[in-house]
Amino acid sequence: MPLMDPFGRAITYLRVSVTDRCDFRCVYCMSEHMSFLPKQDLLTLEELDRVCSVFVDKGVRKLRITGGEPLVRRDIMSLFRSLSRHLKAGTLDELTVTTNGSQLARYASELAACGVRRINVSMDTLDADKFRRITRCGDLGRVLSGIDAAQAAGLKVKINTVALKGVNEDEIERLMEWAHGRGMGLTLIEVMPLGDIEASRLDQFLPLSVVRARLSDRHTLDDLDERSGGPARYVRVKETGGKLGFITPMTHNFCESCNRVRLTCTGQLFMCLGQEDAADLRTPLRVSEGNERLERTIIEAISRKPKGHDFIIDRRDRPAVGRHMSVTGG
Ligand code: SAM
Ligand code: SF4
């Protein structure tokens, strides 16, 4: 019997942020000088495995490892290796990761060996200078080599691109053609008001309805029914044959089909990306070696999952939620 929330939604998807640290400082995600959590506050990789395994026991079928940049956490492959036992046992359908791609050249084949089949790589531009400006320190060439390595290892790659007004809006068609030409899906994301950053999100925000209308001028976008258990809506682009996704938290609320919860690297369980309520799993994890208390805490937390979020980009440009995306896990 899977975990059920008060609105009858089965919770079958857990996203786990394994670190709040990152080797990039994307302008919409982080401020230039971030203070990161002290390492002793983090769950150990063994503790992360324990929590994930309890969720799998309770019916979670999909785990996504994210961050921060998950692949910069030391010895992260040991977590993938241990979680892969649930894939082998048939109790987990999918183990996957969202990454900025900087470490992929190094880890792609190990990820594939752990049973990872599909990954998401975040990339907002194909222009190396612009890439450095958006990420403040990222090297596009390295990410592209990482994508090559992932495809060579047999991983299916989906590209995630945040649509940024005046920054990459003129490039979206090119990004789509590039991704589809390499057999990769592309999903566009609207900027969400999460955490303080230097830039103004009102300046960054580009509604995807606008992007979609522009793409439709030169492409035929056929709606697909599939929802992949996530917030994206997909179309098939007739001219390229590829899939294009739209994640529109700001202009379209997708909460009614939400099947997920999120665990932070310190063991806070967030039932909704856009709300402040969280349950502490680190204490029950640490007070006893048995999992009974942890299980009870999880069940109680799910019973408080809210109906939805109500993001708005505030005119005074305050974040709707104080946490950065890198803390809750994108
Ligand atoms: N570092 C990894 C990466 O960039 O893929 C994983 C974590 S990152 C927080 C996950 C996703 O969240 C990325 O695709 C990123 O572009 C997106 N993201 C970060 N901050 C965001 C924001 N304020 N609004 C919308 N998407 C955001
Ligand atoms: Fe790092 Fe990902 Fe946030 Fe960019 S979006 S700063 S890569 S965590």
Short mmCIF file of C-alpha atoms and ligand atoms in Angstrom, two decimals:
data_model
loop_
_atom_site.label_atom_id
_atom_site.label_comp_id
_atom_site.label_asym_id
_atom_site.label_seq_id
_atom_site.Cartn_x
_atom_site.Cartn_y
_atom_site.Cartn_z
CA MET A 1 0.00 0.00 0.00
CA PRO A 2 1.73 3.24 -1.08
CA LEU A 3 1.83 6.34 1.10
CA MET A 4 -1.36 8.36 0.55
CA ASP A 5 -1.77 12.05 1.22
CA PRO A 6 -5.03 13.64 2.44
CA PHE A 7 -6.06 14.45 -1.13
CA GLY A 8 -5.81 10.83 -2.29
CA ARG A 9 -2.51 11.29 -4.11
CA ALA A 10 -0.17 8.29 -3.86
CA ILE A 11 3.39 9.35 -3.03
CA THR A 12 5.57 7.28 -5.33
CA TYR A 13 8.39 9.68 -6.12
CA LEU A 14 11.13 10.95 -3.79
CA ARG A 15 13.64 13.58 -4.78
CA VAL A 16 16.73 13.70 -2.63
CA SER A 17 19.08 16.64 -2.40
CA VAL A 18 22.39 15.10 -1.33
CA THR A 19 24.26 18.38 -0.96
CA ASP A 20 23.49 22.11 -1.05
CA ARG A 21 26.93 22.77 -2.57
CA CYS A 22 27.67 23.28 -6.22
CA ASP A 23 30.57 24.06 -8.51
CA PHE A 24 28.35 26.56 -10.41
CA ARG A 25 26.51 29.65 -9.18
CA CYS A 26 23.68 29.99 -11.68
CA VAL A 27 22.26 33.51 -11.50
CA TYR A 28 18.64 32.39 -11.00
CA CYS A 29 19.53 29.73 -8.44
CA MET A 30 22.23 31.06 -6.13
CA SER A 31 23.75 34.29 -5.03
CA GLU A 32 27.40 34.84 -5.86
CA HIS A 33 28.57 34.37 -2.29
CA MET A 34 26.55 31.58 -0.81
CA SER A 35 27.09 30.28 2.68
CA PHE A 36 26.73 26.54 2.63
CA LEU A 37 25.71 24.23 5.43
CA PRO A 38 28.40 22.90 7.74
CA LYS A 39 29.28 19.38 6.64
CA GLN A 40 28.39 17.87 10.03
CA ASP A 41 24.75 18.91 9.51
CA LEU A 42 24.45 16.68 6.45
CA LEU A 43 23.04 13.20 6.53
CA THR A 44 25.78 10.69 5.85
CA LEU A 45 25.52 8.64 2.67
CA GLU A 46 24.52 5.65 4.84
CA GLU A 47 21.73 7.70 6.44
CA LEU A 48 20.54 8.85 3.02
CA ASP A 49 20.44 5.23 1.91
CA ARG A 50 18.42 4.31 5.02
CA VAL A 51 15.79 7.00 4.47
CA CYS A 52 15.50 6.22 0.75
CA SER A 53 15.13 2.54 1.53
CA VAL A 54 12.30 3.19 4.00
CA PHE A 55 10.52 5.21 1.29
CA VAL A 56 11.03 2.33 -1.16
CA ASP A 57 9.57 -0.05 1.44
CA LYS A 58 6.60 2.31 1.69
CA GLY A 59 5.91 2.21 -2.03
CA VAL A 60 8.14 4.88 -3.59
CA ARG A 61 8.99 3.66 -7.13
CA LYS A 62 11.21 6.47 -8.34
CA LEU A 63 14.21 8.16 -6.72
CA ARG A 64 15.87 11.23 -8.14
CA ILE A 65 19.23 12.29 -6.73
CA THR A 66 19.74 16.03 -6.97
CA GLY A 67 21.19 19.01 -5.09
CA GLY A 68 23.04 21.42 -5.24
CA GLU A 69 25.24 19.50 -7.61
CA PRO A 70 24.85 15.85 -6.55
CA LEU A 71 27.95 14.66 -8.39
CA VAL A 72 30.27 16.93 -6.38
CA ARG A 73 29.45 15.16 -3.12
CA ARG A 74 32.39 13.01 -2.07
CA ASP A 75 31.93 9.29 -2.73
CA ILE A 76 28.42 9.85 -4.13
CA MET A 77 28.76 6.74 -6.30
CA SER A 78 28.57 4.59 -3.18
CA LEU A 79 25.01 5.86 -2.66
CA PHE A 80 24.07 4.98 -6.24
CA ARG A 81 25.67 1.56 -5.82
CA SER A 82 23.78 0.79 -2.64
CA LEU A 83 20.43 2.11 -3.94
CA SER A 84 20.77 0.03 -7.09
CA ARG A 85 19.90 -3.05 -5.02
CA HIS A 86 16.27 -1.89 -5.04
CA LEU A 87 16.30 -1.83 -8.85
CA LYS A 88 17.68 -5.35 -8.91
CA ALA A 89 15.03 -6.47 -6.41
CA GLY A 90 12.29 -4.96 -8.58
CA THR A 91 11.04 -2.75 -5.72
CA LEU A 92 12.20 0.43 -7.47
CA ASP A 93 11.40 1.33 -11.10
CA GLU A 94 13.81 4.16 -11.57
CA LEU A 95 16.95 5.63 -10.05
CA THR A 96 17.91 8.87 -11.72
CA VAL A 97 19.83 12.09 -11.28
CA THR A 98 19.60 15.77 -12.16
CA THR A 99 23.03 17.26 -12.76
CA ASN A 100 24.75 20.28 -14.23
CA GLY A 101 26.91 17.85 -16.20
CA SER A 102 30.29 19.12 -15.00
CA GLN A 103 31.31 15.74 -13.53
CA LEU A 104 29.52 13.50 -16.01
CA ALA A 105 32.55 12.61 -18.11
CA ARG A 106 33.94 11.02 -14.96
CA TYR A 107 30.81 9.28 -13.69
CA ALA A 108 28.61 8.43 -16.68
CA SER A 109 29.65 4.81 -17.05
CA GLU A 110 29.46 4.16 -13.31
CA LEU A 111 25.96 5.60 -13.23
CA ALA A 112 24.95 3.30 -16.08
CA ALA A 113 26.50 0.35 -14.23
CA CYS A 114 24.34 1.21 -11.21
CA GLY A 115 21.19 0.82 -13.29
CA VAL A 116 20.61 4.51 -14.01
CA ARG A 117 18.93 4.67 -17.42
CA ARG A 118 17.96 8.31 -17.87
CA ILE A 119 19.44 11.53 -16.55
CA ASN A 120 18.55 15.20 -16.68
CA VAL A 121 21.28 17.66 -17.53
CA SER A 122 20.65 21.36 -16.95
CA MET A 123 21.99 23.68 -19.62
CA ASP A 124 20.64 27.08 -20.56
CA THR A 125 22.73 28.06 -23.57
CA LEU A 126 25.06 26.72 -26.26
CA ASP A 127 27.19 29.85 -26.19
CA ALA A 128 30.29 29.35 -24.04
CA ASP A 129 30.55 33.01 -22.94
CA LYS A 130 26.90 33.21 -22.08
CA PHE A 131 27.20 29.90 -20.26
CA ARG A 132 29.92 31.36 -18.09
CA ARG A 133 27.81 34.45 -17.40
CA ILE A 134 24.73 32.42 -16.42
CA THR A 135 26.61 29.88 -14.27
CA ARG A 136 29.18 32.49 -13.14
CA CYS A 137 31.94 29.86 -13.36
CA GLY A 138 30.87 26.93 -15.54
CA ASP A 139 32.74 25.55 -18.53
CA LEU A 140 30.38 24.66 -21.38
CA GLY A 141 32.94 22.43 -23.11
CA ARG A 142 33.15 20.28 -20.03
CA VAL A 143 29.39 19.88 -19.84
CA LEU A 144 29.21 18.98 -23.53
CA SER A 145 31.91 16.31 -23.01
CA GLY A 146 29.88 15.04 -20.08
CA ILE A 147 26.81 14.73 -22.30
CA ASP A 148 28.88 12.85 -24.89
CA ALA A 149 30.10 10.47 -22.20
CA ALA A 150 26.56 9.92 -20.93
CA GLN A 151 25.25 9.07 -24.37
CA ALA A 152 28.25 6.83 -25.04
CA ALA A 153 27.46 4.98 -21.80
CA GLY A 154 23.93 4.37 -23.07
CA LEU A 155 22.21 6.87 -20.77
CA LYS A 156 19.17 8.65 -22.13
CA VAL A 157 19.70 12.37 -21.63
CA LYS A 158 17.07 15.06 -21.22
CA ILE A 159 18.15 18.68 -21.23
CA ASN A 160 16.53 21.11 -18.77
CA THR A 161 16.65 24.77 -19.72
CA VAL A 162 15.42 27.67 -17.61
CA ALA A 163 13.87 30.27 -19.92
CA LEU A 164 15.44 33.62 -19.07
CA LYS A 165 14.11 36.86 -20.39
CA GLY A 166 16.67 38.69 -22.53
CA VAL A 167 19.30 36.02 -21.83
CA ASN A 168 18.51 32.85 -23.75
CA GLU A 169 15.10 33.58 -25.19
CA ASP A 170 16.60 34.06 -28.66
CA GLU A 171 18.30 30.69 -28.43
CA ILE A 172 15.52 28.36 -27.46
CA GLU A 173 14.79 27.21 -30.97
CA ARG A 174 18.47 26.46 -31.54
CA LEU A 175 18.73 24.58 -28.25
CA MET A 176 15.69 22.53 -29.19
CA GLU A 177 17.06 21.67 -32.61
CA TRP A 178 20.43 20.77 -31.13
CA ALA A 179 18.91 18.54 -28.41
CA HIS A 180 16.47 16.84 -30.76
CA GLY A 181 19.21 16.37 -33.34
CA ARG A 182 21.13 14.36 -30.75
CA GLY A 183 18.14 12.31 -29.71
CA MET A 184 17.61 14.20 -26.45
CA GLY A 185 14.40 15.69 -25.11
CA LEU A 186 14.33 19.32 -24.02
CA THR A 187 12.28 20.63 -21.11
CA LEU A 188 11.84 24.33 -20.54
CA ILE A 189 11.35 25.68 -17.02
CA GLU A 190 9.95 28.98 -15.78
CA VAL A 191 12.00 30.81 -13.15
CA MET A 192 10.57 30.24 -9.68
CA PRO A 193 10.92 32.66 -6.76
CA LEU A 194 13.06 30.47 -4.49
CA GLY A 195 15.73 32.01 -2.28
CA ASP A 196 17.42 35.39 -2.37
CA ILE A 197 19.64 36.10 -5.34
CA GLU A 198 21.25 39.34 -6.51
CA ALA A 199 19.26 39.61 -9.73
CA SER A 200 15.61 40.49 -9.95
CA ARG A 201 13.39 37.57 -10.85
CA LEU A 202 10.89 39.96 -12.37
CA ASP A 203 13.65 40.75 -14.85
CA GLN A 204 14.43 37.07 -15.44
CA PHE A 205 10.91 35.74 -15.73
CA LEU A 206 9.76 34.73 -19.19
CA PRO A 207 6.37 33.01 -19.36
CA LEU A 208 6.56 29.80 -21.36
CA SER A 209 3.25 30.66 -23.01
CA VAL A 210 5.25 33.32 -24.89
CA VAL A 211 8.01 30.85 -25.78
CA ARG A 212 5.48 28.32 -26.98
CA ALA A 213 3.70 30.85 -29.15
CA ARG A 214 6.99 31.90 -30.74
CA LEU A 215 8.05 28.31 -31.41
CA SER A 216 4.67 27.60 -32.98
CA ASP A 217 5.39 30.17 -35.68
CA ARG A 218 7.89 27.83 -37.29
CA HIS A 219 7.14 24.45 -35.75
CA THR A 220 4.16 22.19 -35.32
CA LEU A 221 3.71 21.31 -31.66
CA ASP A 222 1.42 18.32 -31.10
CA ASP A 223 0.23 17.88 -27.50
CA LEU A 224 1.12 14.55 -25.91
CA ASP A 225 -1.02 13.02 -23.19
CA GLU A 226 1.83 11.61 -21.17
CA ARG A 227 2.66 13.29 -17.88
CA SER A 228 5.61 11.11 -16.69
CA GLY A 229 4.33 11.58 -13.14
CA GLY A 230 5.79 15.07 -13.15
CA PRO A 231 4.77 18.66 -13.63
CA ALA A 232 5.91 18.86 -17.26
CA ARG A 233 3.50 18.93 -20.18
CA TYR A 234 4.92 17.53 -23.38
CA VAL A 235 4.54 18.13 -27.07
CA ARG A 236 6.02 16.30 -30.05
CA VAL A 237 7.68 18.68 -32.47
CA LYS A 238 6.74 17.50 -35.94
CA GLU A 239 9.72 18.99 -37.77
CA THR A 240 12.38 17.52 -35.44
CA GLY A 241 10.54 14.42 -34.20
CA GLY A 242 11.74 15.29 -30.69
CA LYS A 243 9.93 15.85 -27.42
CA LEU A 244 9.60 19.25 -25.82
CA GLY A 245 8.43 19.74 -22.23
CA PHE A 246 7.09 22.81 -20.45
CA ILE A 247 7.28 23.22 -16.68
CA THR A 248 5.11 26.18 -15.83
CA PRO A 249 4.80 26.56 -12.07
CA MET A 250 4.10 30.27 -12.47
CA THR A 251 1.50 30.29 -15.21
CA HIS A 252 -0.10 26.91 -14.68
CA ASN A 253 -0.57 25.14 -11.41
CA PHE A 254 0.12 21.41 -11.69
CA CYS A 255 -0.35 20.40 -8.07
CA GLU A 256 -3.43 18.24 -8.52
CA SER A 257 -1.33 15.37 -9.90
CA CYS A 258 1.63 15.80 -7.54
CA ASN A 259 3.08 12.42 -6.50
CA ARG A 260 6.32 13.59 -4.93
CA VAL A 261 8.05 14.75 -1.79
CA ARG A 262 11.56 16.11 -1.32
CA LEU A 263 14.29 15.31 1.16
CA THR A 264 17.03 17.83 1.86
CA CYS A 265 20.61 16.90 2.61
CA THR A 266 20.01 17.62 6.31
CA GLY A 267 17.04 15.27 6.51
CA GLN A 268 14.20 17.76 6.24
CA LEU A 269 11.26 16.35 4.33
CA PHE A 270 9.37 18.96 2.30
CA MET A 271 5.93 17.92 1.20
CA CYS A 272 5.75 20.80 -1.30
CA LEU A 273 8.48 22.77 -3.09
CA GLY A 274 6.47 25.94 -2.70
CA GLN A 275 5.57 25.77 1.02
CA GLU A 276 7.57 26.17 4.22
CA ASP A 277 6.26 23.13 6.11
CA ALA A 278 8.81 20.36 6.64
CA ALA A 279 9.30 17.31 8.86
CA ASP A 280 12.61 16.53 10.50
CA LEU A 281 13.71 12.99 9.64
CA ARG A 282 17.24 13.34 10.96
CA THR A 283 16.21 13.04 14.62
CA PRO A 284 14.20 9.82 14.25
CA LEU A 285 16.99 8.50 12.05
CA ARG A 286 19.62 9.16 14.70
CA VAL A 287 17.78 8.26 17.91
CA SER A 288 17.36 4.64 17.04
CA GLU A 289 18.86 2.01 14.80
CA GLY A 290 15.44 0.60 14.03
CA ASN A 291 13.24 2.34 11.47
CA GLU A 292 9.89 2.38 13.34
CA ARG A 293 10.13 5.99 14.49
CA LEU A 294 11.35 7.11 11.09
CA GLU A 295 8.42 5.35 9.40
CA ARG A 296 5.92 6.94 11.78
CA THR A 297 7.39 10.39 11.16
CA ILE A 298 7.18 9.89 7.40
CA ILE A 299 3.54 8.74 7.51
CA GLU A 300 2.60 11.66 9.73
CA ALA A 301 4.41 14.09 7.42
CA ILE A 302 2.63 12.80 4.31
CA SER A 303 -0.68 13.28 6.10
CA ARG A 304 0.16 17.03 6.13
CA LYS A 305 0.99 17.33 2.42
CA PRO A 306 -0.72 20.53 1.27
CA LYS A 307 -3.03 20.74 -1.68
CA GLY A 308 -0.67 22.96 -3.65
CA HIS A 309 1.56 26.00 -3.90
CA ASP A 310 0.64 29.51 -4.85
CA PHE A 311 3.78 31.05 -6.26
CA ILE A 312 3.66 34.60 -7.42
CA ILE A 313 6.66 36.73 -8.27
CA ASP A 314 6.08 39.47 -5.76
CA ARG A 315 6.16 43.03 -7.08
CA ARG A 316 8.62 43.89 -4.35
CA ASP A 317 10.58 40.93 -5.73
CA ARG A 318 10.86 39.02 -2.49
CA PRO A 319 11.23 35.28 -2.88
CA ALA A 320 7.96 33.42 -2.24
CA VAL A 321 9.98 30.83 -0.39
CA GLY A 322 13.23 31.67 1.42
CA ARG A 323 15.00 28.42 0.55
CA HIS A 324 17.11 28.27 -2.57
CA MET A 325 16.28 25.55 -5.08
CA SER A 326 19.69 24.07 -4.32
CA VAL A 327 18.56 23.37 -0.74
CA THR A 328 15.23 21.72 -1.45
CA GLY A 329 16.54 20.03 -4.58
CA GLY A 330 15.39 20.86 -8.08
N1 SAM B 1 22.79 21.17 -9.96
C1 SAM B 1 21.88 20.32 -10.65
C2 SAM B 1 21.39 20.97 -11.92
O1 SAM B 1 21.60 22.17 -12.10
O2 SAM B 1 20.79 20.26 -12.71
C3 SAM B 1 20.70 19.86 -9.82
C4 SAM B 1 20.04 20.87 -8.92
S1 SAM B 1 19.31 22.28 -9.71
C5 SAM B 1 18.72 23.17 -8.30
C6 SAM B 1 17.89 21.54 -10.48
C7 SAM B 1 17.18 22.34 -11.51
O3 SAM B 1 16.58 23.47 -10.90
C8 SAM B 1 18.05 22.88 -12.62
O4 SAM B 1 17.51 22.49 -13.87
C9 SAM B 1 17.97 24.38 -12.46
O5 SAM B 1 18.06 25.02 -13.69
C10 SAM B 1 16.65 24.55 -11.79
N2 SAM B 1 16.51 25.78 -10.98
C11 SAM B 1 17.33 26.27 -10.03
N3 SAM B 1 16.84 27.41 -9.49
C12 SAM B 1 15.67 27.64 -10.11
C13 SAM B 1 14.68 28.68 -10.01
N4 SAM B 1 14.78 29.67 -9.14
N5 SAM B 1 13.59 28.58 -10.84
C14 SAM B 1 13.46 27.57 -11.72
N6 SAM B 1 14.35 26.57 -11.86
C15 SAM B 1 15.45 26.61 -11.07
FE1 SF4 B 2 24.26 24.62 -9.17
FE2 SF4 B 2 22.21 23.46 -10.37
FE3 SF4 B 2 21.83 25.68 -8.89
FE4 SF4 B 2 23.14 25.88 -11.19
S1 SF4 B 2 21.01 25.25 -10.92
S2 SF4 B 2 23.77 26.77 -9.21
S3 SF4 B 2 24.19 23.98 -11.29
S4 SF4 B 2 22.48 23.73 -8.15
#
